[in-house]
mmCIF file of N, CA and C in Angstrom:
data_model
loop_
_atom_site.group_PDB
_atom_site.id
_atom_site.type_symbol
_atom_site.label_atom_id
_atom_site.label_comp_id
_atom_site.label_asym_id
_atom_site.label_seq_id
_atom_site.Cartn_x
_atom_site.Cartn_y
_atom_site.Cartn_z
ATOM 1 N N UNK A 1 4.235 6.422 26.380
ATOM 2 C CA UNK A 1 4.719 7.352 25.386
ATOM 3 C C UNK A 1 6.246 7.323 25.369
ATOM 4 N N UNK A 2 6.824 7.407 24.179
ATOM 5 C CA UNK A 2 8.277 7.352 24.054
ATOM 6 C C UNK A 2 8.794 8.645 23.440
ATOM 7 N N UNK A 3 10.072 8.894 23.688
ATOM 8 C CA UNK A 3 10.755 10.005 23.042
ATOM 9 C C UNK A 3 11.177 9.521 21.660
ATOM 10 N N UNK A 4 10.761 10.231 20.637
ATOM 11 C CA UNK A 4 10.956 9.744 19.276
ATOM 12 C C UNK A 4 11.466 10.863 18.381
ATOM 13 N N UNK A 5 12.515 10.573 17.604
ATOM 14 C CA UNK A 5 13.045 11.581 16.699
ATOM 15 C C UNK A 5 12.306 11.612 15.365
ATOM 16 N N UNK A 6 11.444 10.629 15.136
ATOM 17 C CA UNK A 6 10.701 10.568 13.883
ATOM 18 C C UNK A 6 9.375 11.303 14.009
ATOM 19 N N UNK A 7 9.018 12.045 12.973
ATOM 20 C CA UNK A 7 7.717 12.718 12.993
ATOM 21 C C UNK A 7 6.710 12.012 12.098
ATOM 22 N N UNK A 8 7.208 11.131 11.196
ATOM 23 C CA UNK A 8 6.280 10.430 10.307
ATOM 24 C C UNK A 8 6.800 9.040 9.955
ATOM 25 N N UNK A 9 5.847 8.114 9.828
ATOM 26 C CA UNK A 9 6.148 6.719 9.530
ATOM 27 C C UNK A 9 5.204 6.251 8.427
ATOM 28 N N UNK A 10 5.729 5.427 7.530
ATOM 29 C CA UNK A 10 4.929 4.780 6.503
ATOM 30 C C UNK A 10 5.037 3.274 6.700
ATOM 31 N N UNK A 11 3.889 2.606 6.815
ATOM 32 C CA UNK A 11 3.843 1.141 6.840
ATOM 33 C C UNK A 11 3.298 0.677 5.504
ATOM 34 N N UNK A 12 4.039 -0.233 4.861
ATOM 35 C CA UNK A 12 3.604 -0.816 3.592
ATOM 36 C C UNK A 12 3.321 -2.288 3.853
ATOM 37 N N UNK A 13 2.036 -2.645 3.830
ATOM 38 C CA UNK A 13 1.619 -3.997 4.183
ATOM 39 C C UNK A 13 0.240 -4.252 3.586
ATOM 40 N N UNK A 14 0.056 -5.393 2.954
ATOM 41 C CA UNK A 14 -1.227 -5.690 2.328
ATOM 42 C C UNK A 14 -2.261 -6.242 3.307
ATOM 43 N N UNK A 15 -1.863 -6.588 4.515
ATOM 44 C CA UNK A 15 -2.785 -7.167 5.499
ATOM 45 C C UNK A 15 -3.439 -6.060 6.318
ATOM 46 N N UNK A 16 -4.740 -5.897 6.174
ATOM 47 C CA UNK A 16 -5.457 -4.815 6.847
ATOM 48 C C UNK A 16 -5.372 -4.929 8.366
ATOM 49 N N UNK A 17 -5.425 -6.148 8.890
ATOM 50 C CA UNK A 17 -5.334 -6.332 10.345
ATOM 51 C C UNK A 17 -3.955 -5.924 10.855
ATOM 52 N N UNK A 18 -2.908 -6.308 10.132
ATOM 53 C CA UNK A 18 -1.552 -5.923 10.536
ATOM 54 C C UNK A 18 -1.381 -4.407 10.507
ATOM 55 N N UNK A 19 -1.949 -3.744 9.488
ATOM 56 C CA UNK A 19 -1.858 -2.284 9.420
ATOM 57 C C UNK A 19 -2.590 -1.635 10.592
ATOM 58 N N UNK A 20 -3.778 -2.147 10.915
ATOM 59 C CA UNK A 20 -4.555 -1.570 12.007
ATOM 60 C C UNK A 20 -3.835 -1.747 13.351
ATOM 61 N N UNK A 21 -3.343 -2.943 13.607
ATOM 62 C CA UNK A 21 -2.653 -3.221 14.876
ATOM 63 C C UNK A 21 -1.380 -2.386 14.982
ATOM 64 N N UNK A 22 -0.593 -2.355 13.908
ATOM 65 C CA UNK A 22 0.646 -1.577 13.895
ATOM 66 C C UNK A 22 0.344 -0.111 14.183
ATOM 67 N N UNK A 23 -0.646 0.438 13.502
ATOM 68 C CA UNK A 23 -1.011 1.847 13.689
ATOM 69 C C UNK A 23 -1.471 2.130 15.101
ATOM 70 N N UNK A 24 -2.266 1.232 15.671
ATOM 71 C CA UNK A 24 -2.742 1.419 17.052
ATOM 72 C C UNK A 24 -1.582 1.433 18.046
ATOM 73 N N UNK A 25 -0.654 0.487 17.895
ATOM 74 C CA UNK A 25 0.489 0.413 18.811
ATOM 75 C C UNK A 25 1.395 1.631 18.625
ATOM 76 N N UNK A 26 1.636 2.008 17.378
ATOM 77 C CA UNK A 26 2.482 3.167 17.094
ATOM 78 C C UNK A 26 1.883 4.434 17.707
ATOM 79 N N UNK A 27 0.590 4.649 17.516
ATOM 80 C CA UNK A 27 -0.077 5.848 18.038
ATOM 81 C C UNK A 27 -0.131 5.841 19.570
ATOM 82 N N UNK A 28 -0.174 4.648 20.159
ATOM 83 C CA UNK A 28 -0.129 4.557 21.621
ATOM 84 C C UNK A 28 1.241 5.006 22.133
ATOM 85 N N UNK A 29 2.289 4.641 21.409
ATOM 86 C CA UNK A 29 3.645 5.002 21.809
ATOM 87 C C UNK A 29 3.964 6.467 21.515
ATOM 88 N N UNK A 30 3.521 6.959 20.360
ATOM 89 C CA UNK A 30 3.821 8.320 19.923
ATOM 90 C C UNK A 30 2.528 8.923 19.350
ATOM 91 N N UNK A 31 1.680 9.463 20.224
ATOM 92 C CA UNK A 31 0.369 9.934 19.775
ATOM 93 C C UNK A 31 0.396 10.984 18.670
ATOM 94 N N UNK A 32 1.428 11.815 18.610
ATOM 95 C CA UNK A 32 1.437 12.880 17.613
ATOM 96 C C UNK A 32 2.194 12.532 16.332
ATOM 97 N N UNK A 33 2.609 11.277 16.197
ATOM 98 C CA UNK A 33 3.326 10.883 14.979
ATOM 99 C C UNK A 33 2.356 10.850 13.795
ATOM 100 N N UNK A 34 2.855 11.203 12.630
ATOM 101 C CA UNK A 34 2.061 11.116 11.405
ATOM 102 C C UNK A 34 2.243 9.704 10.865
ATOM 103 N N UNK A 35 1.144 8.973 10.781
ATOM 104 C CA UNK A 35 1.180 7.576 10.364
ATOM 105 C C UNK A 35 0.461 7.421 9.032
ATOM 106 N N UNK A 36 1.184 6.920 8.037
ATOM 107 C CA UNK A 36 0.622 6.664 6.717
ATOM 108 C C UNK A 36 0.738 5.183 6.405
ATOM 109 N N UNK A 37 -0.174 4.720 5.558
ATOM 110 C CA UNK A 37 -0.195 3.319 5.158
ATOM 111 C C UNK A 37 -0.237 3.213 3.642
ATOM 112 N N UNK A 38 0.298 2.107 3.142
ATOM 113 C CA UNK A 38 0.153 1.742 1.736
ATOM 114 C C UNK A 38 -0.126 0.242 1.702
ATOM 115 N N UNK A 39 -0.919 -0.191 0.723
ATOM 116 C CA UNK A 39 -1.341 -1.598 0.691
ATOM 117 C C UNK A 39 -0.392 -2.502 -0.092
ATOM 118 N N UNK A 40 0.560 -1.913 -0.801
ATOM 119 C CA UNK A 40 1.598 -2.677 -1.494
ATOM 120 C C UNK A 40 2.647 -1.684 -2.009
ATOM 121 N N UNK A 41 3.677 -2.212 -2.628
ATOM 122 C CA UNK A 41 4.751 -1.346 -3.110
ATOM 123 C C UNK A 41 4.310 -0.365 -4.173
ATOM 124 N N UNK A 42 3.403 -0.791 -5.023
ATOM 125 C CA UNK A 42 2.895 0.107 -6.064
ATOM 126 C C UNK A 42 2.164 1.297 -5.445
ATOM 127 N N UNK A 43 1.308 1.028 -4.470
ATOM 128 C CA UNK A 43 0.583 2.079 -3.762
ATOM 129 C C UNK A 43 1.563 3.023 -3.054
ATOM 130 N N UNK A 44 2.582 2.452 -2.427
ATOM 131 C CA UNK A 44 3.573 3.269 -1.713
ATOM 132 C C UNK A 44 4.349 4.161 -2.670
ATOM 133 N N UNK A 45 4.782 3.618 -3.804
ATOM 134 C CA UNK A 45 5.525 4.422 -4.772
ATOM 135 C C UNK A 45 4.669 5.571 -5.292
ATOM 136 N N UNK A 46 3.380 5.313 -5.517
ATOM 137 C CA UNK A 46 2.483 6.382 -5.971
ATOM 138 C C UNK A 46 2.381 7.482 -4.920
ATOM 139 N N UNK A 47 2.279 7.101 -3.649
ATOM 140 C CA UNK A 47 2.187 8.099 -2.578
ATOM 141 C C UNK A 47 3.489 8.879 -2.441
ATOM 142 N N UNK A 48 4.609 8.205 -2.589
ATOM 143 C CA UNK A 48 5.904 8.886 -2.510
ATOM 144 C C UNK A 48 6.094 9.832 -3.695
ATOM 145 N N UNK A 49 5.679 9.400 -4.870
ATOM 146 C CA UNK A 49 5.773 10.254 -6.060
ATOM 147 C C UNK A 49 4.864 11.472 -5.944
ATOM 148 N N UNK A 50 3.773 11.331 -5.156
ATOM 149 C CA UNK A 50 2.842 12.447 -4.959
ATOM 150 C C UNK A 50 3.315 13.410 -3.873
ATOM 151 N N UNK A 51 4.468 13.121 -3.251
ATOM 152 C CA UNK A 51 5.031 14.069 -2.293
ATOM 153 C C UNK A 51 5.195 13.580 -0.870
ATOM 154 N N UNK A 52 4.716 12.386 -0.553
ATOM 155 C CA UNK A 52 4.898 11.839 0.796
ATOM 156 C C UNK A 52 6.386 11.533 1.015
ATOM 157 N N UNK A 53 6.959 12.043 2.105
ATOM 158 C CA UNK A 53 8.354 11.758 2.444
ATOM 159 C C UNK A 53 8.413 11.421 3.943
ATOM 160 N N UNK A 54 8.221 10.153 4.290
ATOM 161 C CA UNK A 54 8.249 9.765 5.701
ATOM 162 C C UNK A 54 9.678 9.739 6.239
ATOM 163 N N UNK A 55 9.794 9.805 7.553
ATOM 164 C CA UNK A 55 11.107 9.704 8.199
ATOM 165 C C UNK A 55 11.585 8.259 8.291
ATOM 166 N N UNK A 56 10.637 7.324 8.251
ATOM 167 C CA UNK A 56 10.940 5.908 8.467
ATOM 168 C C UNK A 56 9.893 5.082 7.738
ATOM 169 N N UNK A 57 10.333 3.993 7.081
ATOM 170 C CA UNK A 57 9.415 3.090 6.375
ATOM 171 C C UNK A 57 9.531 1.697 6.966
ATOM 172 N N UNK A 58 8.377 1.098 7.264
ATOM 173 C CA UNK A 58 8.273 -0.306 7.635
ATOM 174 C C UNK A 58 7.689 -1.023 6.426
ATOM 175 N N UNK A 59 8.327 -2.112 5.985
ATOM 176 C CA UNK A 59 8.011 -2.735 4.706
ATOM 177 C C UNK A 59 7.810 -4.239 4.824
ATOM 178 N N UNK A 60 6.609 -4.689 4.459
ATOM 179 C CA UNK A 60 6.335 -6.120 4.346
ATOM 180 C C UNK A 60 6.985 -6.616 3.056
ATOM 181 N N UNK A 61 7.318 -7.892 3.003
ATOM 182 C CA UNK A 61 7.931 -8.435 1.790
ATOM 183 C C UNK A 61 6.920 -9.069 0.858
ATOM 184 N N UNK A 62 5.990 -9.827 1.401
ATOM 185 C CA UNK A 62 5.074 -10.626 0.589
ATOM 186 C C UNK A 62 3.782 -9.870 0.329
ATOM 187 N N UNK A 63 3.739 -9.198 -0.826
ATOM 188 C CA UNK A 63 2.569 -8.411 -1.199
ATOM 189 C C UNK A 63 2.314 -8.574 -2.694
ATOM 190 N N UNK A 64 1.059 -8.377 -3.114
ATOM 191 C CA UNK A 64 0.763 -8.441 -4.547
ATOM 192 C C UNK A 64 1.260 -7.207 -5.278
ATOM 193 N N UNK A 65 1.266 -7.298 -6.589
ATOM 194 C CA UNK A 65 1.620 -6.220 -7.517
ATOM 195 C C UNK A 65 3.105 -5.894 -7.422
ATOM 196 N N UNK A 66 3.518 -5.033 -6.510
ATOM 197 C CA UNK A 66 4.939 -4.730 -6.296
ATOM 198 C C UNK A 66 5.268 -5.185 -4.878
ATOM 199 N N UNK A 67 6.089 -6.242 -4.764
ATOM 200 C CA UNK A 67 6.396 -6.764 -3.433
ATOM 201 C C UNK A 67 7.465 -5.918 -2.740
ATOM 202 N N UNK A 68 7.805 -6.300 -1.528
ATOM 203 C CA UNK A 68 8.733 -5.508 -0.728
ATOM 204 C C UNK A 68 10.117 -5.362 -1.346
ATOM 205 N N UNK A 69 10.638 -6.430 -1.898
ATOM 206 C CA UNK A 69 11.973 -6.365 -2.497
ATOM 207 C C UNK A 69 11.982 -5.466 -3.728
ATOM 208 N N UNK A 70 10.952 -5.595 -4.556
ATOM 209 C CA UNK A 70 10.850 -4.728 -5.737
ATOM 210 C C UNK A 70 10.734 -3.264 -5.312
ATOM 211 N N UNK A 71 9.898 -3.015 -4.291
ATOM 212 C CA UNK A 71 9.734 -1.651 -3.801
ATOM 213 C C UNK A 71 11.063 -1.091 -3.315
ATOM 214 N N UNK A 72 11.778 -1.869 -2.507
ATOM 215 C CA UNK A 72 13.047 -1.407 -1.943
ATOM 216 C C UNK A 72 14.055 -1.096 -3.042
ATOM 217 N N UNK A 73 14.132 -1.952 -4.041
ATOM 218 C CA UNK A 73 15.047 -1.702 -5.156
ATOM 219 C C UNK A 73 14.684 -0.401 -5.878
ATOM 220 N N UNK A 74 13.389 -0.176 -6.105
ATOM 221 C CA UNK A 74 12.959 1.048 -6.782
ATOM 222 C C UNK A 74 13.177 2.285 -5.909
ATOM 223 N N UNK A 75 12.884 2.165 -4.617
ATOM 224 C CA UNK A 75 13.070 3.294 -3.700
ATOM 225 C C UNK A 75 14.516 3.763 -3.698
ATOM 226 N N UNK A 76 15.446 2.839 -3.672
ATOM 227 C CA UNK A 76 16.864 3.187 -3.604
ATOM 228 C C UNK A 76 17.365 3.848 -4.882
ATOM 229 N N UNK A 77 16.566 3.819 -5.942
ATOM 230 C CA UNK A 77 16.921 4.502 -7.193
ATOM 231 C C UNK A 77 16.412 5.943 -7.237
ATOM 232 N N UNK A 78 15.566 6.323 -6.271
ATOM 233 C CA UNK A 78 14.986 7.671 -6.244
ATOM 234 C C UNK A 78 15.860 8.549 -5.356
ATOM 235 N N UNK A 79 16.609 9.437 -5.950
ATOM 236 C CA UNK A 79 17.637 10.205 -5.261
ATOM 237 C C UNK A 79 17.150 10.877 -3.985
ATOM 238 N N UNK A 80 16.041 11.582 -4.028
ATOM 239 C CA UNK A 80 15.592 12.344 -2.855
ATOM 240 C C UNK A 80 14.904 11.486 -1.794
ATOM 241 N N UNK A 81 14.780 10.171 -2.044
ATOM 242 C CA UNK A 81 14.147 9.274 -1.063
ATOM 243 C C UNK A 81 15.078 8.170 -0.568
ATOM 244 N N UNK A 82 16.223 7.993 -1.194
ATOM 245 C CA UNK A 82 17.075 6.843 -0.863
ATOM 246 C C UNK A 82 17.658 6.903 0.552
ATOM 247 N N UNK A 83 17.614 8.074 1.188
ATOM 248 C CA UNK A 83 18.145 8.227 2.550
ATOM 249 C C UNK A 83 17.200 7.680 3.627
ATOM 250 N N UNK A 84 15.950 7.432 3.284
ATOM 251 C CA UNK A 84 14.954 7.016 4.279
ATOM 252 C C UNK A 84 15.270 5.611 4.782
ATOM 253 N N UNK A 85 15.409 5.430 6.090
ATOM 254 C CA UNK A 85 15.626 4.086 6.618
ATOM 255 C C UNK A 85 14.410 3.201 6.355
ATOM 256 N N UNK A 86 14.668 1.967 5.910
ATOM 257 C CA UNK A 86 13.605 1.005 5.651
ATOM 258 C C UNK A 86 13.818 -0.198 6.566
ATOM 259 N N UNK A 87 12.800 -0.492 7.341
ATOM 260 C CA UNK A 87 12.823 -1.631 8.245
ATOM 261 C C UNK A 87 11.897 -2.693 7.673
ATOM 262 N N UNK A 88 12.453 -3.846 7.356
ATOM 263 C CA UNK A 88 11.649 -4.951 6.851
ATOM 264 C C UNK A 88 10.802 -5.466 8.010
ATOM 265 N N UNK A 89 9.500 -5.627 7.755
ATOM 266 C CA UNK A 89 8.526 -6.033 8.766
ATOM 267 C C UNK A 89 7.672 -7.128 8.136
ATOM 268 N N UNK A 90 8.052 -8.376 8.358
ATOM 269 C CA UNK A 90 7.507 -9.475 7.584
ATOM 270 C C UNK A 90 7.320 -10.737 8.417
ATOM 271 N N UNK A 91 6.564 -11.675 7.892
ATOM 272 C CA UNK A 91 6.419 -12.974 8.559
ATOM 273 C C UNK A 91 7.624 -13.862 8.289
ATOM 274 N N UNK A 92 8.425 -13.524 7.304
ATOM 275 C CA UNK A 92 9.587 -14.330 6.940
ATOM 276 C C UNK A 92 10.680 -14.240 8.008
ATOM 277 N N UNK A 93 11.372 -15.339 8.171
ATOM 278 C CA UNK A 93 12.572 -15.319 9.015
ATOM 279 C C UNK A 93 13.730 -15.986 8.260
ATOM 280 N N UNK A 94 13.580 -16.104 6.942
ATOM 281 C CA UNK A 94 14.581 -16.764 6.112
ATOM 282 C C UNK A 94 15.859 -15.932 6.012
ATOM 283 N N UNK A 95 16.963 -16.583 6.191
ATOM 284 C CA UNK A 95 18.265 -15.917 6.096
ATOM 285 C C UNK A 95 18.466 -15.317 4.706
ATOM 286 N N UNK A 96 17.960 -15.982 3.679
ATOM 287 C CA UNK A 96 18.105 -15.460 2.313
ATOM 288 C C UNK A 96 17.372 -14.125 2.148
ATOM 289 N N UNK A 97 16.205 -13.972 2.796
ATOM 290 C CA UNK A 97 15.489 -12.697 2.735
ATOM 291 C C UNK A 97 16.276 -11.604 3.451
ATOM 292 N N UNK A 98 16.888 -11.949 4.572
ATOM 293 C CA UNK A 98 17.694 -10.975 5.310
ATOM 294 C C UNK A 98 18.877 -10.505 4.458
ATOM 295 N N UNK A 99 19.573 -11.443 3.831
ATOM 296 C CA UNK A 99 20.736 -11.099 3.006
ATOM 297 C C UNK A 99 20.332 -10.268 1.785
ATOM 298 N N UNK A 100 19.248 -10.686 1.133
ATOM 299 C CA UNK A 100 18.822 -9.977 -0.071
ATOM 300 C C UNK A 100 18.354 -8.563 0.250
ATOM 301 N N UNK A 101 17.590 -8.392 1.336
ATOM 302 C CA UNK A 101 17.113 -7.051 1.670
ATOM 303 C C UNK A 101 18.247 -6.160 2.163
ATOM 304 N N UNK A 102 19.229 -6.738 2.832
ATOM 305 C CA UNK A 102 20.404 -5.942 3.229
ATOM 306 C C UNK A 102 21.123 -5.440 1.986
ATOM 307 N N UNK A 103 21.293 -6.315 0.998
ATOM 308 C CA UNK A 103 21.955 -5.918 -0.246
ATOM 309 C C UNK A 103 21.167 -4.835 -0.982
ATOM 310 N N UNK A 104 19.850 -4.837 -0.809
ATOM 311 C CA UNK A 104 18.998 -3.829 -1.451
ATOM 312 C C UNK A 104 18.937 -2.519 -0.667
ATOM 313 N N UNK A 105 19.508 -2.508 0.554
ATOM 314 C CA UNK A 105 19.574 -1.263 1.308
ATOM 315 C C UNK A 105 18.667 -1.165 2.521
ATOM 316 N N UNK A 106 18.105 -2.287 2.971
ATOM 317 C CA UNK A 106 17.289 -2.252 4.184
ATOM 318 C C UNK A 106 18.169 -1.966 5.393
ATOM 319 N N UNK A 107 17.596 -1.291 6.383
ATOM 320 C CA UNK A 107 18.330 -0.934 7.594
ATOM 321 C C UNK A 107 18.210 -1.973 8.693
ATOM 322 N N UNK A 108 17.083 -2.682 8.708
ATOM 323 C CA UNK A 108 16.808 -3.610 9.807
ATOM 324 C C UNK A 108 15.784 -4.618 9.326
ATOM 325 N N UNK A 109 15.750 -5.773 9.952
ATOM 326 C CA UNK A 109 14.835 -6.847 9.561
ATOM 327 C C UNK A 109 14.118 -7.347 10.802
ATOM 328 N N UNK A 110 12.788 -7.250 10.785
ATOM 329 C CA UNK A 110 11.976 -7.720 11.907
ATOM 330 C C UNK A 110 11.025 -8.792 11.400
ATOM 331 N N UNK A 111 11.028 -9.931 12.064
ATOM 332 C CA UNK A 111 9.976 -10.907 11.826
ATOM 333 C C UNK A 111 8.798 -10.481 12.685
ATOM 334 N N UNK A 112 7.617 -10.390 12.073
ATOM 335 C CA UNK A 112 6.441 -9.884 12.785
ATOM 336 C C UNK A 112 6.248 -10.642 14.091
ATOM 337 N N UNK A 113 6.068 -9.907 15.177
ATOM 338 C CA UNK A 113 5.896 -10.541 16.483
ATOM 339 C C UNK A 113 4.523 -11.213 16.617
ATOM 340 N N UNK A 114 4.431 -12.088 17.604
ATOM 341 C CA UNK A 114 3.203 -12.847 17.836
ATOM 342 C C UNK A 114 2.251 -12.195 18.828
ATOM 343 N N UNK A 115 2.674 -11.112 19.452
ATOM 344 C CA UNK A 115 1.807 -10.492 20.458
ATOM 345 C C UNK A 115 1.908 -8.967 20.382
ATOM 346 N N UNK A 116 0.892 -8.315 20.909
ATOM 347 C CA UNK A 116 0.909 -6.856 20.985
ATOM 348 C C UNK A 116 2.060 -6.364 21.853
ATOM 349 N N UNK A 117 2.320 -7.079 22.944
ATOM 350 C CA UNK A 117 3.410 -6.688 23.844
ATOM 351 C C UNK A 117 4.752 -6.714 23.097
ATOM 352 N N UNK A 118 4.992 -7.781 22.328
ATOM 353 C CA UNK A 118 6.243 -7.871 21.564
ATOM 354 C C UNK A 118 6.345 -6.741 20.539
ATOM 355 N N UNK A 119 5.240 -6.466 19.846
ATOM 356 C CA UNK A 119 5.241 -5.374 18.873
ATOM 357 C C UNK A 119 5.514 -4.047 19.561
ATOM 358 N N UNK A 120 4.880 -3.829 20.699
ATOM 359 C CA UNK A 120 5.092 -2.609 21.473
ATOM 360 C C UNK A 120 6.573 -2.459 21.826
ATOM 361 N N UNK A 121 7.188 -3.519 22.311
ATOM 362 C CA UNK A 121 8.588 -3.459 22.717
ATOM 363 C C UNK A 121 9.516 -3.240 21.515
ATOM 364 N N UNK A 122 9.217 -3.894 20.396
ATOM 365 C CA UNK A 122 10.032 -3.699 19.192
ATOM 366 C C UNK A 122 9.954 -2.264 18.693
ATOM 367 N N UNK A 123 8.727 -1.754 18.574
ATOM 368 C CA UNK A 123 8.574 -0.381 18.097
ATOM 369 C C UNK A 123 9.195 0.612 19.065
ATOM 370 N N UNK A 124 9.022 0.374 20.337
ATOM 371 C CA UNK A 124 9.614 1.261 21.341
ATOM 372 C C UNK A 124 11.136 1.290 21.185
ATOM 373 N N UNK A 125 11.743 0.131 21.016
ATOM 374 C CA UNK A 125 13.193 0.058 20.842
ATOM 375 C C UNK A 125 13.671 0.779 19.599
ATOM 376 N N UNK A 126 12.933 0.632 18.512
ATOM 377 C CA UNK A 126 13.304 1.304 17.267
ATOM 378 C C UNK A 126 13.129 2.807 17.397
ATOM 379 N N UNK A 127 11.997 3.235 17.911
ATOM 380 C CA UNK A 127 11.706 4.662 18.008
ATOM 381 C C UNK A 127 12.606 5.391 18.994
ATOM 382 N N UNK A 128 13.018 4.697 20.042
ATOM 383 C CA UNK A 128 13.917 5.298 21.032
ATOM 384 C C UNK A 128 15.379 5.060 20.699
ATOM 385 N N UNK A 129 15.638 4.360 19.609
ATOM 386 C CA UNK A 129 17.000 4.033 19.176
ATOM 387 C C UNK A 129 17.752 3.154 20.158
ATOM 388 N N UNK A 130 17.048 2.325 20.920
ATOM 389 C CA UNK A 130 17.754 1.358 21.747
ATOM 390 C C UNK A 130 18.042 0.092 20.951
ATOM 391 N N UNK A 131 17.383 -0.042 19.789
ATOM 392 C CA UNK A 131 17.716 -1.100 18.835
ATOM 393 C C UNK A 131 18.500 -0.420 17.714
ATOM 394 N N UNK A 132 19.699 -0.880 17.488
ATOM 395 C CA UNK A 132 20.515 -0.304 16.426
ATOM 396 C C UNK A 132 20.098 -0.910 15.089
ATOM 397 N N UNK A 133 20.081 -0.099 14.044
ATOM 398 C CA UNK A 133 19.724 -0.577 12.727
ATOM 399 C C UNK A 133 20.878 -1.389 12.161
ATOM 400 N N UNK A 134 20.621 -2.632 11.947
ATOM 401 C CA UNK A 134 21.581 -3.495 11.250
ATOM 402 C C UNK A 134 20.885 -4.808 10.940
ATOM 403 N N UNK A 135 21.412 -5.506 9.973
ATOM 404 C CA UNK A 135 20.843 -6.794 9.603
ATOM 405 C C UNK A 135 21.759 -7.887 10.058
#
């Protein structure tokens, strides 16, 4: 269990296995955190428009309908939501994706880890603020 200043997290990812694993690791680290999921940017925008306001968003880039970059651009246009830190959580490691998402307002860029242990350590670092947000 970690000390965490966040009370709620939203993961936007179209891969059901990635959502399940992420949620399991997150809940193991912070059992009382409110964890929400969206299957793509369109789904996430609908949930945010319906009143969901998470403390932190993890965002995949490659999704159908509204992808991560489109979502991030739209999110930053919504005045009462633009303050929410967005951490890119993707299989991409392309420098162009890092630069483009930074320009769109992302706080951090994570290439999805290959193991549960790596994911645990990454989330722990983010939640405990031992990883500083920067691209």
